[in-house]
Tab-separated table of C-alpha atoms and ligand atoms in Angstrom:
chain	number	residue	atom	x	y	z
A	1	MET	CA	-21.161	-21.270	-25.146
A	2	PRO	CA	-20.194	-24.855	-24.128
A	3	PRO	CA	-23.106	-26.789	-22.578
A	4	HIS	CA	-21.459	-27.328	-19.182
A	5	PHE	CA	-20.960	-23.581	-18.943
A	6	SER	CA	-24.627	-22.757	-19.570
A	7	LEU	CA	-25.586	-25.429	-17.090
A	8	LEU	CA	-23.378	-23.755	-14.530
A	9	VAL	CA	-25.002	-20.393	-15.247
A	10	LEU	CA	-28.455	-21.907	-14.780
A	11	LEU	CA	-27.399	-23.578	-11.573
A	12	LEU	CA	-25.951	-20.338	-10.250
A	13	PHE	CA	-29.117	-18.484	-11.171
A	14	PHE	CA	-31.188	-21.067	-9.328
A	15	LEU	CA	-28.935	-20.798	-6.276
A	16	LEU	CA	-29.258	-17.029	-6.377
A	17	LEU	CA	-33.048	-17.323	-6.332
A	18	VAL	CA	-32.925	-19.690	-3.365
A	19	VAL	CA	-30.573	-17.366	-1.506
A	20	LEU	CA	-32.688	-14.287	-2.236
A	21	TYR	CA	-35.809	-16.124	-1.188
A	22	SER	CA	-34.296	-17.246	2.107
A	23	PHE	CA	-33.099	-13.703	2.891
A	24	GLN	CA	-36.561	-12.409	2.174
A	25	TYR	CA	-38.021	-15.122	4.358
A	26	SER	CA	-35.640	-14.600	7.254
A	27	SER	CA	-36.137	-10.832	7.238
A	28	SER	CA	-39.875	-11.320	7.613
A	29	GLN	CA	-39.388	-13.343	10.801
A	30	ASN	CA	-39.398	-11.787	14.221
A	31	ALA	CA	-35.802	-12.461	14.950
A	32	PRO	CA	-32.758	-11.229	16.816
A	33	VAL	CA	-31.073	-7.921	16.241
A	34	LEU	CA	-29.610	-8.899	12.880
A	35	ARG	CA	-32.615	-10.114	10.977
A	36	SER	CA	-31.318	-10.171	7.458
A	37	ARG	CA	-28.060	-9.942	5.617
A	38	ASN	CA	-29.283	-6.996	3.637
A	39	ALA	CA	-30.193	-5.082	6.773
A	40	PRO	CA	-29.389	-1.387	6.488
A	41	ALA	CA	-25.923	-0.332	7.653
A	42	THR	CA	-27.466	1.601	10.552
A	43	GLU	CA	-28.826	-1.630	11.950
A	44	PHE	CA	-25.330	-3.151	12.014
A	45	LEU	CA	-23.983	0.030	13.519
A	46	SER	CA	-26.474	0.076	16.369
A	47	PHE	CA	-25.925	-3.657	16.908
A	48	PHE	CA	-22.202	-3.082	17.317
A	49	SER	CA	-22.562	-0.002	19.483
A	50	SER	CA	-25.027	-1.797	21.737
A	51	SER	CA	-22.764	-4.823	22.157
A	52	SER	CA	-19.573	-2.980	22.999
A	53	SER	CA	-18.360	-0.151	25.139
A	54	ASN	CA	-15.542	2.316	24.613
A	55	SER	CA	-13.249	0.269	26.821
A	56	THR	CA	-13.808	-2.984	24.912
A	57	VAL	CA	-13.299	-1.124	21.632
A	58	SER	CA	-9.985	0.222	22.843
A	59	THR	CA	-8.961	-3.196	24.169
A	60	HIS	CA	-9.675	-4.776	20.779
A	61	LEU	CA	-7.812	-2.031	18.995
A	62	ARG	CA	-4.858	-2.471	21.333
A	63	CYS	CA	-4.803	-6.248	20.817
A	64	LEU	CA	-4.995	-5.932	17.044
A	65	THR	CA	-2.359	-3.232	16.684
A	66	ARG	CA	0.144	-4.361	19.324
A	67	ARG	CA	1.997	-6.391	16.713
A	68	PRO	CA	2.378	-5.850	12.986
A	69	HIS	CA	0.083	-8.083	10.930
A	70	LEU	CA	1.064	-7.695	7.315
A	71	ALA	CA	-1.179	-9.775	5.048
A	72	GLY	CA	0.084	-13.273	4.436
A	73	THR	CA	2.375	-13.420	7.483
A	74	PRO	CA	1.765	-15.683	10.514
A	75	SER	CA	0.934	-12.637	12.656
A	76	SER	CA	-1.916	-11.752	10.302
A	77	SER	CA	-3.483	-15.162	10.820
A	78	SER	CA	-3.348	-14.565	14.603
A	79	ALA	CA	-5.136	-11.256	14.023
A	80	ALA	CA	-7.773	-13.054	11.935
A	81	ALA	CA	-8.189	-15.693	14.659
A	82	TYR	CA	-8.671	-12.926	17.221
A	83	VAL	CA	-11.402	-11.230	15.171
A	84	LEU	CA	-13.042	-14.581	14.506
A	85	SER	CA	-13.182	-15.516	18.181
A	86	ARG	CA	-14.582	-12.101	19.192
A	87	LEU	CA	-17.278	-12.190	16.513
A	88	ARG	CA	-18.176	-15.735	17.553
A	89	SER	CA	-18.437	-14.793	21.188
A	90	ALA	CA	-20.765	-11.965	20.146
A	91	GLY	CA	-23.018	-14.693	18.746
A	92	LEU	CA	-22.395	-13.934	15.086
A	93	GLN	CA	-22.147	-16.601	12.407
A	94	THR	CA	-18.600	-16.629	11.153
A	95	LEU	CA	-16.537	-18.327	8.508
A	96	THR	CA	-13.016	-17.967	7.171
A	97	ARG	CA	-11.746	-18.092	3.622
A	98	THR	CA	-8.241	-18.243	2.265
A	99	TYR	CA	-7.426	-15.613	-0.333
A	100	SER	CA	-4.290	-15.616	-2.457
A	101	PRO	CA	-3.855	-12.120	-3.849
A	102	LEU	CA	-0.628	-10.826	-5.330
A	103	LEU	CA	1.560	-9.054	-2.772
A	104	SER	CA	5.279	-8.367	-2.546
A	105	TYR	CA	7.540	-8.470	0.502
A	106	PRO	CA	10.913	-6.774	0.867
A	107	SER	CA	14.046	-8.862	0.861
A	108	SER	CA	16.771	-6.208	0.932
A	109	SER	CA	17.246	-2.520	0.346
A	110	SER	CA	20.112	-0.087	0.605
A	111	LEU	CA	20.689	3.572	-0.049
A	112	SER	CA	23.898	5.577	0.045
A	113	LEU	CA	25.313	8.852	-1.166
A	114	LEU	CA	28.288	8.577	-3.513
A	115	ARG	CA	30.721	11.153	-4.818
A	116	PRO	CA	30.719	11.739	-8.589
A	117	ASP	CA	33.696	9.348	-8.842
A	118	HIS	CA	31.447	6.650	-7.268
A	119	SER	CA	33.368	6.570	-3.981
A	120	LEU	CA	31.194	6.275	-0.868
A	121	LEU	CA	30.177	9.589	0.679
A	122	LYS	CA	27.643	8.391	3.250
A	123	PRO	CA	25.551	5.280	3.898
A	124	LEU	CA	21.920	6.164	4.679
A	125	SER	CA	19.656	4.573	7.242
A	126	LEU	CA	16.517	2.845	6.049
A	127	LEU	CA	15.355	1.687	9.458
A	128	GLU	CA	13.312	3.388	12.102
A	129	PRO	CA	14.714	4.674	15.420
A	130	ALA	CA	13.290	1.798	17.492
A	131	ASP	CA	15.452	-0.648	15.571
A	132	PRO	CA	13.214	-3.702	15.461
A	133	SER	CA	14.538	-7.080	16.500
A	134	PRO	CA	13.920	-9.778	13.877
A	135	SER	CA	11.506	-11.512	16.273
A	136	SER	CA	9.239	-8.454	16.556
A	137	GLY	CA	7.641	-9.192	13.191
A	138	VAL	CA	8.182	-5.566	12.180
A	139	VAL	CA	8.468	-5.470	8.403
A	140	PRO	CA	11.260	-3.223	7.121
A	141	PRO	CA	9.873	-0.090	5.457
A	142	TYR	CA	9.006	-0.833	1.810
A	143	HIS	CA	6.550	-0.091	-0.954
A	144	ALA	CA	4.320	-3.033	-1.778
A	145	TYR	CA	4.383	-3.951	-5.513
A	146	SER	CA	7.594	-2.008	-6.178
A	147	PRO	CA	9.694	-4.006	-8.628
A	148	SER	CA	13.253	-4.927	-7.663
A	149	GLY	CA	15.773	-2.563	-9.125
A	150	SER	CA	18.888	-0.527	-8.613
A	151	ALA	CA	20.206	2.788	-9.807
A	152	VAL	CA	23.333	4.868	-9.355
A	153	ALA	CA	22.248	8.335	-10.417
A	154	PRO	CA	22.055	11.932	-9.227
A	155	PRO	CA	19.098	12.653	-6.926
A	156	VAL	CA	16.608	15.409	-7.806
A	157	PHE	CA	14.053	16.845	-5.414
A	158	VAL	CA	10.645	17.069	-7.154
A	159	ASN	CA	8.536	18.387	-4.258
A	160	PHE	CA	5.191	16.472	-4.352
A	161	GLY	CA	5.917	15.094	-7.813
A	162	ARG	CA	2.874	16.729	-9.419
A	163	ASP	CA	2.739	18.027	-12.991
A	164	GLU	CA	3.235	21.602	-11.775
A	165	ASP	CA	6.336	20.551	-9.823
A	166	TYR	CA	7.915	19.089	-12.974
A	167	VAL	CA	7.035	22.340	-14.795
A	168	VAL	CA	8.980	24.275	-12.135
A	169	LEU	CA	12.002	21.956	-12.519
A	170	ASP	CA	11.835	22.342	-16.261
A	171	LYS	CA	11.927	26.134	-15.862
A	172	LEU	CA	14.918	25.777	-13.521
A	173	GLY	CA	16.604	23.754	-16.258
A	174	VAL	CA	16.793	20.612	-14.100
A	175	GLU	CA	16.504	17.327	-15.978
A	176	VAL	CA	14.623	14.467	-14.267
A	177	SER	CA	15.251	11.755	-16.831
A	178	GLY	CA	17.862	9.245	-15.664
A	179	LYS	CA	17.804	10.576	-12.087
A	180	VAL	CA	16.585	9.233	-8.763
A	181	VAL	CA	13.615	11.323	-7.736
A	182	ILE	CA	13.197	12.447	-4.110
A	183	VAL	CA	9.545	13.147	-3.499
A	184	ARG	CA	7.599	14.472	-0.588
A	185	ARG	CA	4.500	12.472	0.187
A	186	GLY	CA	1.141	14.105	0.645
A	187	MET	CA	-0.453	15.011	-2.682
A	188	GLY	CA	-2.086	12.107	-4.402
A	189	PRO	CA	-1.675	8.356	-4.148
A	190	ARG	CA	1.855	6.890	-4.090
A	191	GLY	CA	1.138	4.804	-7.192
A	192	ALA	CA	0.263	7.895	-9.239
A	193	VAL	CA	3.371	9.744	-7.996
A	194	VAL	CA	5.646	6.829	-8.980
A	195	ALA	CA	3.883	6.450	-12.356
A	196	LYS	CA	4.409	10.161	-13.056
A	197	ALA	CA	8.111	9.927	-12.137
A	198	ALA	CA	8.463	6.913	-14.463
A	199	GLU	CA	6.757	8.876	-17.239
A	200	LYS	CA	9.363	11.644	-16.706
A	201	GLY	CA	12.126	9.091	-17.186
A	202	ALA	CA	13.229	8.762	-13.538
A	203	GLU	CA	15.203	5.619	-12.608
A	204	ALA	CA	13.816	5.212	-9.099
A	205	VAL	CA	11.793	7.040	-6.449
A	206	VAL	CA	12.625	7.790	-2.819
A	207	MET	CA	9.600	9.027	-0.867
A	208	PHE	CA	9.485	10.745	2.503
A	209	GLY	CA	6.574	11.760	4.673
A	210	ASP	CA	5.897	14.532	7.126
A	211	ARG	CA	6.437	12.497	10.280
A	212	THR	CA	9.087	13.976	12.510
A	213	ASP	CA	9.442	10.994	14.875
A	214	GLY	CA	11.780	9.047	12.591
A	215	GLY	CA	8.932	6.807	11.445
A	216	VAL	CA	8.673	5.634	7.863
A	217	GLU	CA	5.373	5.267	6.040
A	218	ARG	CA	4.853	1.911	4.361
A	219	GLY	CA	2.228	1.457	1.691
A	220	THR	CA	1.320	0.352	-1.778
A	221	VAL	CA	2.519	1.857	-5.051
A	222	MET	CA	-0.030	0.048	-7.168
A	223	SER	CA	-2.219	2.377	-9.231
A	224	GLY	CA	-5.976	2.320	-9.412
A	225	SER	CA	-8.511	1.001	-6.978
A	226	VAL	CA	-7.376	-1.188	-4.115
A	227	GLY	CA	-7.632	-4.940	-4.328
A	228	ASP	CA	-5.791	-7.810	-5.888
A	229	PRO	CA	-4.469	-6.710	-9.299
A	230	LEU	CA	-4.687	-10.274	-10.639
A	231	THR	CA	-8.388	-10.682	-9.822
A	232	PRO	CA	-9.870	-7.229	-10.523
A	233	GLY	CA	-13.542	-7.264	-9.598
A	234	TRP	CA	-13.671	-10.838	-8.300
A	235	ALA	CA	-12.268	-12.583	-5.256
A	236	ALA	CA	-8.816	-14.194	-5.156
A	237	VAL	CA	-10.374	-16.936	-3.086
A	238	GLY	CA	-8.643	-20.285	-2.565
A	239	ALA	CA	-5.010	-21.280	-2.519
A	240	GLN	CA	-4.950	-21.516	-6.315
A	241	GLY	CA	-8.619	-21.908	-7.111
A	242	ALA	CA	-9.629	-18.530	-8.507
A	243	GLU	CA	-9.186	-17.645	-12.131
A	244	ARG	CA	-6.525	-14.971	-12.303
A	245	LEU	CA	-4.829	-12.721	-14.797
A	246	ARG	CA	-1.100	-13.055	-15.337
A	247	GLU	CA	1.337	-10.423	-14.104
A	248	GLU	CA	2.334	-9.836	-17.743
A	249	ASP	CA	-1.240	-9.044	-18.818
A	250	GLU	CA	-1.681	-5.463	-19.984
A	251	GLU	CA	-4.494	-4.811	-17.498
A	252	VAL	CA	-2.183	-5.842	-14.631
A	253	ARG	CA	0.948	-4.147	-15.955
A	254	ARG	CA	-0.890	-0.856	-16.237
A	255	ARG	CA	-1.465	-0.916	-12.472
A	256	LEU	CA	1.997	-2.026	-11.370
A	257	PRO	CA	4.854	0.479	-11.106
A	258	ARG	CA	7.510	0.359	-13.825
A	259	ILE	CA	10.328	1.735	-11.638
A	260	PRO	CA	11.374	0.810	-8.096
A	261	SER	CA	10.608	3.000	-5.114
A	262	MET	CA	11.190	3.009	-1.368
A	263	PRO	CA	9.995	5.073	1.585
A	264	VAL	CA	12.479	6.824	3.903
A	265	SER	CA	12.200	8.866	7.080
A	266	ALA	CA	12.279	12.669	6.952
A	267	GLU	CA	15.723	12.417	8.626
A	268	THR	CA	17.127	10.255	5.845
A	269	ALA	CA	15.508	12.528	3.243
A	270	THR	CA	17.194	15.500	4.936
A	271	GLU	CA	20.594	13.791	4.596
A	272	ILE	CA	20.006	13.531	0.860
A	273	LEU	CA	18.453	16.984	0.401
A	274	ARG	CA	21.261	18.654	2.359
A	275	ALA	CA	23.775	17.206	-0.057
A	276	LEU	CA	21.935	18.525	-3.125
A	277	GLY	CA	23.451	21.407	-5.032
A	278	GLY	CA	21.887	22.990	-8.069
A	279	PRO	CA	19.246	25.723	-8.278
A	280	ALA	CA	17.592	26.666	-4.968
A	281	ALA	CA	14.206	25.074	-4.377
A	282	PRO	CA	11.256	27.491	-4.670
A	283	GLU	CA	10.293	28.863	-1.278
A	284	GLU	CA	6.931	27.082	-1.216
A	285	TRP	CA	8.726	23.744	-1.682
A	286	CYS	CA	10.467	24.267	1.644
A	287	PHE	CA	7.454	25.361	3.621
A	288	GLY	CA	6.006	22.672	5.842
A	289	ALA	CA	8.336	19.906	4.673
A	290	ALA	CA	9.617	17.775	7.533
A	291	ALA	CA	12.943	17.477	5.717
A	292	GLU	CA	15.310	20.379	5.246
A	293	VAL	CA	15.108	21.587	1.643
A	294	ARG	CA	17.876	23.543	-0.145
A	295	GLY	CA	18.841	22.944	-3.766
A	296	VAL	CA	16.826	20.715	-6.064
A	297	GLY	CA	19.868	18.823	-7.357
A	298	GLY	CA	22.820	19.667	-9.485
A	299	GLY	CA	24.587	16.379	-10.117
A	300	ASN	CA	27.209	17.053	-7.418
A	301	VAL	CA	26.358	13.763	-5.645
A	302	LEU	CA	25.014	10.366	-6.691
A	303	LEU	CA	22.513	8.172	-4.938
A	304	ASN	CA	23.115	4.426	-4.887
A	305	PHE	CA	19.629	2.922	-4.729
A	306	THR	CA	19.023	-0.821	-4.412
A	307	TYR	CA	15.780	-2.613	-3.683
A	308	ARG	CA	15.113	-6.356	-3.885
A	309	ARG	CA	11.797	-7.945	-3.159
B	401	NAG	C1	-17.318	6.788	23.968
B	401	NAG	O1	-16.447	7.755	23.410
B	401	NAG	C2	-17.076	8.709	22.607
B	401	NAG	C3	-16.002	9.563	21.945
B	401	NAG	O2	-15.035	9.952	22.866
B	401	NAG	C4	-18.059	9.512	23.460
B	401	NAG	O3	-18.724	10.464	22.654
B	401	NAG	C5	-19.074	8.574	24.076
B	401	NAG	O4	-19.908	9.272	24.952
B	401	NAG	C6	-18.375	7.459	24.851
B	401	NAG	N1	-19.367	6.481	25.263
B	401	NAG	C7	-19.381	5.938	26.482
B	401	NAG	C8	-20.468	4.957	26.730
B	401	NAG	O5	-18.585	6.236	27.358
B	402	NAG	C1	25.626	0.312	-4.505
B	402	NAG	O1	25.067	-0.431	-3.460
B	402	NAG	C2	25.073	-1.831	-3.688
B	402	NAG	C3	24.295	-2.491	-2.549
B	402	NAG	O2	24.729	-2.063	-1.310
B	402	NAG	C4	26.505	-2.304	-3.781
B	402	NAG	O3	26.544	-3.687	-4.017
B	402	NAG	C5	27.181	-1.568	-4.916
B	402	NAG	O4	28.554	-1.932	-4.984
B	402	NAG	C6	27.066	-0.068	-4.734
B	402	NAG	N1	27.569	0.601	-5.932
B	402	NAG	C7	28.518	1.537	-5.865
B	402	NAG	C8	28.907	2.145	-7.166
B	402	NAG	O5	29.023	1.883	-4.812
């Protein structure tokens, strides 16, 4: 161990002692509602419930959710400033930190149905009904951490994309390898569903949810616990300060999806599913799905999938 490193460890240990001592000290004082930082959660809870009412809670919620605030965008720093000012006015000590975790943003995506001869059958909509103006800050539907990629391949409906669903397809004699998988969201994390499709040899994944209002569910397709994949277990604090893994490191690659994916509305999924020939989907695959389910896919149409981040 280099000497400066052990010195640092000693220094940190000393700091830890000082910090622990001061917490101990402050919690023994007769002090305001929040006496110590290691106060039980119930104490924080009663502090918050005593300092707010249902109407202020709903006002805060309204203010914070009125506009999108995707991490790393200007609107997210306004949301942070809002929280900061409210906590300050409640008399709490506050501070801000800049974190630089890995996150992807969409740059373009397109989806269309093609005939087997690659001529265009139908362009598909990837937007939501309330077509957002660019100034609204609404981020187009996308899957965070999906790699860029494109595929022109037959679509196959795989229900929830679980092991048992692939067993059913296998029994129906439907090949998944080299296809674009259409999956219904709702059983298991997105990351695991995409990883399973990749393992089955799929080229790309199109995911739809059970919303019937035309909305599209955004979310992450990273596997494993939430948090920055480049700083697992420690904070990605600072603009470039924190020690981080590289995207190519095995530990990181294991968590990032190998194939591209995108979310679509149930309406768009229905457009694809309606076009699918092939063996009829099992009855239980149709039950409760927001999209209309018929065949599972028979290579009678192609899906042109493109996603760039
Ligand atoms: C706030 O709303 C909750 C849930 O609706 C309710 O149980 C509670 O009584 C309300 N509190 C006040 C102070 O109105
Ligand atoms: C598929 O879509 C992409 C992006 O819209 C387009 O550039 C490409 O020409 C399409 N491919 C076919 C075979 O139509």
